mmCIF file of C-alpha atoms in Angstrom:
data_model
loop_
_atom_site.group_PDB
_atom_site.id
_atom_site.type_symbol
_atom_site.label_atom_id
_atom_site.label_comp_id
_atom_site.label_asym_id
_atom_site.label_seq_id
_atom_site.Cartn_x
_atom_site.Cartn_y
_atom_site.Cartn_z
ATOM 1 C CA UNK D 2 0.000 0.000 0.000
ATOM 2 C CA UNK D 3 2.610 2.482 0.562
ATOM 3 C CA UNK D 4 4.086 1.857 -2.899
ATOM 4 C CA UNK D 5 0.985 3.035 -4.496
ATOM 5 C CA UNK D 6 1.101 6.372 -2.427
ATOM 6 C CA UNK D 7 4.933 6.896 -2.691
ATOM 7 C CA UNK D 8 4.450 6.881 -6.857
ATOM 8 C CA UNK D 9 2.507 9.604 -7.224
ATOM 9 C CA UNK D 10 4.611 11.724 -5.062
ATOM 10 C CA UNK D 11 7.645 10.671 -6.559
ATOM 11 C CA UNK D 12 6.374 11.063 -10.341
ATOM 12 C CA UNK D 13 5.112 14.454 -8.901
ATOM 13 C CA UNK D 14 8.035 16.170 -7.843
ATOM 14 C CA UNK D 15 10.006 14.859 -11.229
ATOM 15 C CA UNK D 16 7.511 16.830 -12.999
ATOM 16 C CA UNK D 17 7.707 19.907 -10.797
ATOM 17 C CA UNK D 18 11.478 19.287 -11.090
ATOM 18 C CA UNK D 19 11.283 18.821 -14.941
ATOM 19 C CA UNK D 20 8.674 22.237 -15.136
ATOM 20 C CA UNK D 21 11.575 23.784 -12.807
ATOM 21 C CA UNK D 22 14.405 23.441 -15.362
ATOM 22 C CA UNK D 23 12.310 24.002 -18.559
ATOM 23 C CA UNK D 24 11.360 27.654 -17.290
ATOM 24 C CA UNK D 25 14.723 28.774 -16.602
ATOM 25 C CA UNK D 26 17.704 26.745 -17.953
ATOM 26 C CA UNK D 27 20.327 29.467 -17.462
ATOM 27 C CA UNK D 28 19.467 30.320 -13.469
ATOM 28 C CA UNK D 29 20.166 26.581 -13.351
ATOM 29 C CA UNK D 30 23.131 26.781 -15.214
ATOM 30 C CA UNK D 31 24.219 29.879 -13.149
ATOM 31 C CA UNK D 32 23.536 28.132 -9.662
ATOM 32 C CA UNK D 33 25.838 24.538 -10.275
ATOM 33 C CA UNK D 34 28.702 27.268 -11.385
ATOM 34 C CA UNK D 35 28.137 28.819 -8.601
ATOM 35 C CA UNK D 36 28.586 25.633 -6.255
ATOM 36 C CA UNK D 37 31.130 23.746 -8.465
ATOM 37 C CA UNK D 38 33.181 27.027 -7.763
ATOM 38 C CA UNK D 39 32.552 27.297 -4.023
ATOM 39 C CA UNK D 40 33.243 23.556 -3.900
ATOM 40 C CA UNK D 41 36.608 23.838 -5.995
ATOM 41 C CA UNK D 42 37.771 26.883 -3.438
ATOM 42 C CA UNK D 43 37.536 24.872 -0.570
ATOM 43 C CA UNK D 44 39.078 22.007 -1.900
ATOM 44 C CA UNK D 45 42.166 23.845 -2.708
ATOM 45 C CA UNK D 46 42.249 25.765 0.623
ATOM 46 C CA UNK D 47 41.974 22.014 1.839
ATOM 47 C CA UNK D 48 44.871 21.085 -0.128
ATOM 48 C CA UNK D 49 47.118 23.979 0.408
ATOM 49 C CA UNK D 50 46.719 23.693 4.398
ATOM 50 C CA UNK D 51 47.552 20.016 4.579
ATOM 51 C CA UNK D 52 50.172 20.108 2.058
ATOM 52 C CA UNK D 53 51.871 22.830 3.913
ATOM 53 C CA UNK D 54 51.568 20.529 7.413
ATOM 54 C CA UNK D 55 53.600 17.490 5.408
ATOM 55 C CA UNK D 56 56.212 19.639 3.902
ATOM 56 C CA UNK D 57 57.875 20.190 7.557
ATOM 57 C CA UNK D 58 60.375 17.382 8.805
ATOM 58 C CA UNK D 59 57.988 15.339 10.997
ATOM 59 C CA UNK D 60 61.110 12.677 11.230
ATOM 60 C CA UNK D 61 60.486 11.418 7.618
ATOM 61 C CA UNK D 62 63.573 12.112 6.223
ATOM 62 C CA UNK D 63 65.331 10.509 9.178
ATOM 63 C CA UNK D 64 63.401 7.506 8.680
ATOM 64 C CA UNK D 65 64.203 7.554 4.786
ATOM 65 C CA UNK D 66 67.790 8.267 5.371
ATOM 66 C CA UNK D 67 67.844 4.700 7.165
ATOM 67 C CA UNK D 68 65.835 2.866 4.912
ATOM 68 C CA UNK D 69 68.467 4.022 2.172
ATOM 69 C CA UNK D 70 71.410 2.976 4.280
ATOM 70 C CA UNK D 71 69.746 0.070 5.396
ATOM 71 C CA UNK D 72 69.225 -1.029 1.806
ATOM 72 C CA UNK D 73 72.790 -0.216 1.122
ATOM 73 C CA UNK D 74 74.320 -2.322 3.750
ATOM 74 C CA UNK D 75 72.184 -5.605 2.715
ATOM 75 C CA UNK D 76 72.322 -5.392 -0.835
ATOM 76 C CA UNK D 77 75.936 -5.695 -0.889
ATOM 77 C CA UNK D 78 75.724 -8.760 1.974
ATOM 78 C CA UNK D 79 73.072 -10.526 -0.912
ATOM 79 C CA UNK D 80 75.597 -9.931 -3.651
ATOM 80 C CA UNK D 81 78.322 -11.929 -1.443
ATOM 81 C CA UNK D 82 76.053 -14.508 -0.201
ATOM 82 C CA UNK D 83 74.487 -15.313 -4.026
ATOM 83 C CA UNK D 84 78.261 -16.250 -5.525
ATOM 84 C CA UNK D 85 78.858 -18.416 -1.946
ATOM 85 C CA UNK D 86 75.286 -20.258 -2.229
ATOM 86 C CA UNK D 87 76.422 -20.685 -6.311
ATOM 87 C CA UNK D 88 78.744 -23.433 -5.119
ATOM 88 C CA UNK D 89 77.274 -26.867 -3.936
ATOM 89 C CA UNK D 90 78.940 -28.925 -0.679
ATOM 90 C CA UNK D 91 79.936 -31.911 -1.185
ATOM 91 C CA UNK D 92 77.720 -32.864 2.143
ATOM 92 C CA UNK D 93 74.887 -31.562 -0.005
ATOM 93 C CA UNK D 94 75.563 -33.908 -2.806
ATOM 94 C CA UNK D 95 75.528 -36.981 -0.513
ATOM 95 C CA UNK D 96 72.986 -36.186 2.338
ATOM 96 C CA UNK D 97 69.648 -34.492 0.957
ATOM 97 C CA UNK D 98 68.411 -33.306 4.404
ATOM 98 C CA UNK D 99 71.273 -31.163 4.546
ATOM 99 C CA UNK D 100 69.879 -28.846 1.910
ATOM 100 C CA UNK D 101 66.505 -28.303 4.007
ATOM 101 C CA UNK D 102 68.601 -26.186 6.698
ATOM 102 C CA UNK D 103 67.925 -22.773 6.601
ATOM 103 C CA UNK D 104 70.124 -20.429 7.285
ATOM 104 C CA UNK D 105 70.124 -17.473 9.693
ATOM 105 C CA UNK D 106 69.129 -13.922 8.855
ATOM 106 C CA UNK D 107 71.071 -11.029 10.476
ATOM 107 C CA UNK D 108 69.049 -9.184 12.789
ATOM 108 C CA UNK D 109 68.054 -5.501 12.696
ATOM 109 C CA UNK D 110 68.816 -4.772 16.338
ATOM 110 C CA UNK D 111 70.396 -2.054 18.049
ATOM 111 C CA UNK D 112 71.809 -1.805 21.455
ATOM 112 C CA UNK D 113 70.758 1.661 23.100
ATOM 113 C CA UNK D 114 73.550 2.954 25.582
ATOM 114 C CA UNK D 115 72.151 4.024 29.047
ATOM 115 C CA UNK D 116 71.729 2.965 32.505
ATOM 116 C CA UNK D 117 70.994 -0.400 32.356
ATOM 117 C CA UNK D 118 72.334 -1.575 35.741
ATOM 118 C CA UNK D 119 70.672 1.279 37.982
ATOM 119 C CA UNK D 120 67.543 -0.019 39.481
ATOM 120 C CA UNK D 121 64.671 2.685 40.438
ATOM 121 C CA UNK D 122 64.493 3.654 43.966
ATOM 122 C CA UNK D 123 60.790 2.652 44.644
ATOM 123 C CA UNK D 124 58.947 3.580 48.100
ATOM 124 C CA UNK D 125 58.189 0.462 49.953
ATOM 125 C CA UNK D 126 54.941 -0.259 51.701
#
């Protein structure tokens, strides 16, 4: 039952709509300009304030700078370890389960200096 009220009113304001644009194209044409222009300045006000905020050094160039040298260091350790891994062990020839062991990756840690033998003076209760 509601689908045969909500037809009428929908057909309705399509032809109001329709009647709307007929009378006067150009105000129509006039008022999208007008909003695709106030849309279009606030999208580049938008994009020239958060821009500006990702321009300053927010520690991304740090972080870049390590990723480079980090790239550095192990691409020349791959180079070195793909002649070595060319040549096959004799071990390798005769036992097949000594192919399966995998070998270890260096790790990516740092030690940080500081005061690592100091304990906290806590209150006791």
């Amino acid at each position: 039952m509601s689908n045969r009220l909500f037809t009428p009113i929908v057909l309705t304001i399509i032809g109001l709509a329709i009647l709307g644009i007929a009378s006067n194209p150009t105000g129509l044409l006039k008022q999208v300009a007008t909003i695709a222009i106030i849309v279009l300045v606030f999208y580049l006000l938008y994009k020239m304030f958060t821009q500006s905020s990702s321009r300053g050094n927010n520690g991304k160039s740090g972080y870049n700078r390590a990723a480079r040298k980090s790239a550095k260091k192990y691409a020349s350790s791959t180079k070195q370890e793909g002649n070595a891994s060319k040549k096959v062990a004799p071990i390798q020839l005769l036992n097949p389960k000594a192919s399966t062991i995998k070998k270890r990756k260096q790790t990516h840690l740092t030690v940080i200096e500081g005061k690592k033998g100091k304990k906290k003076d806590r209150a006791s209760f």
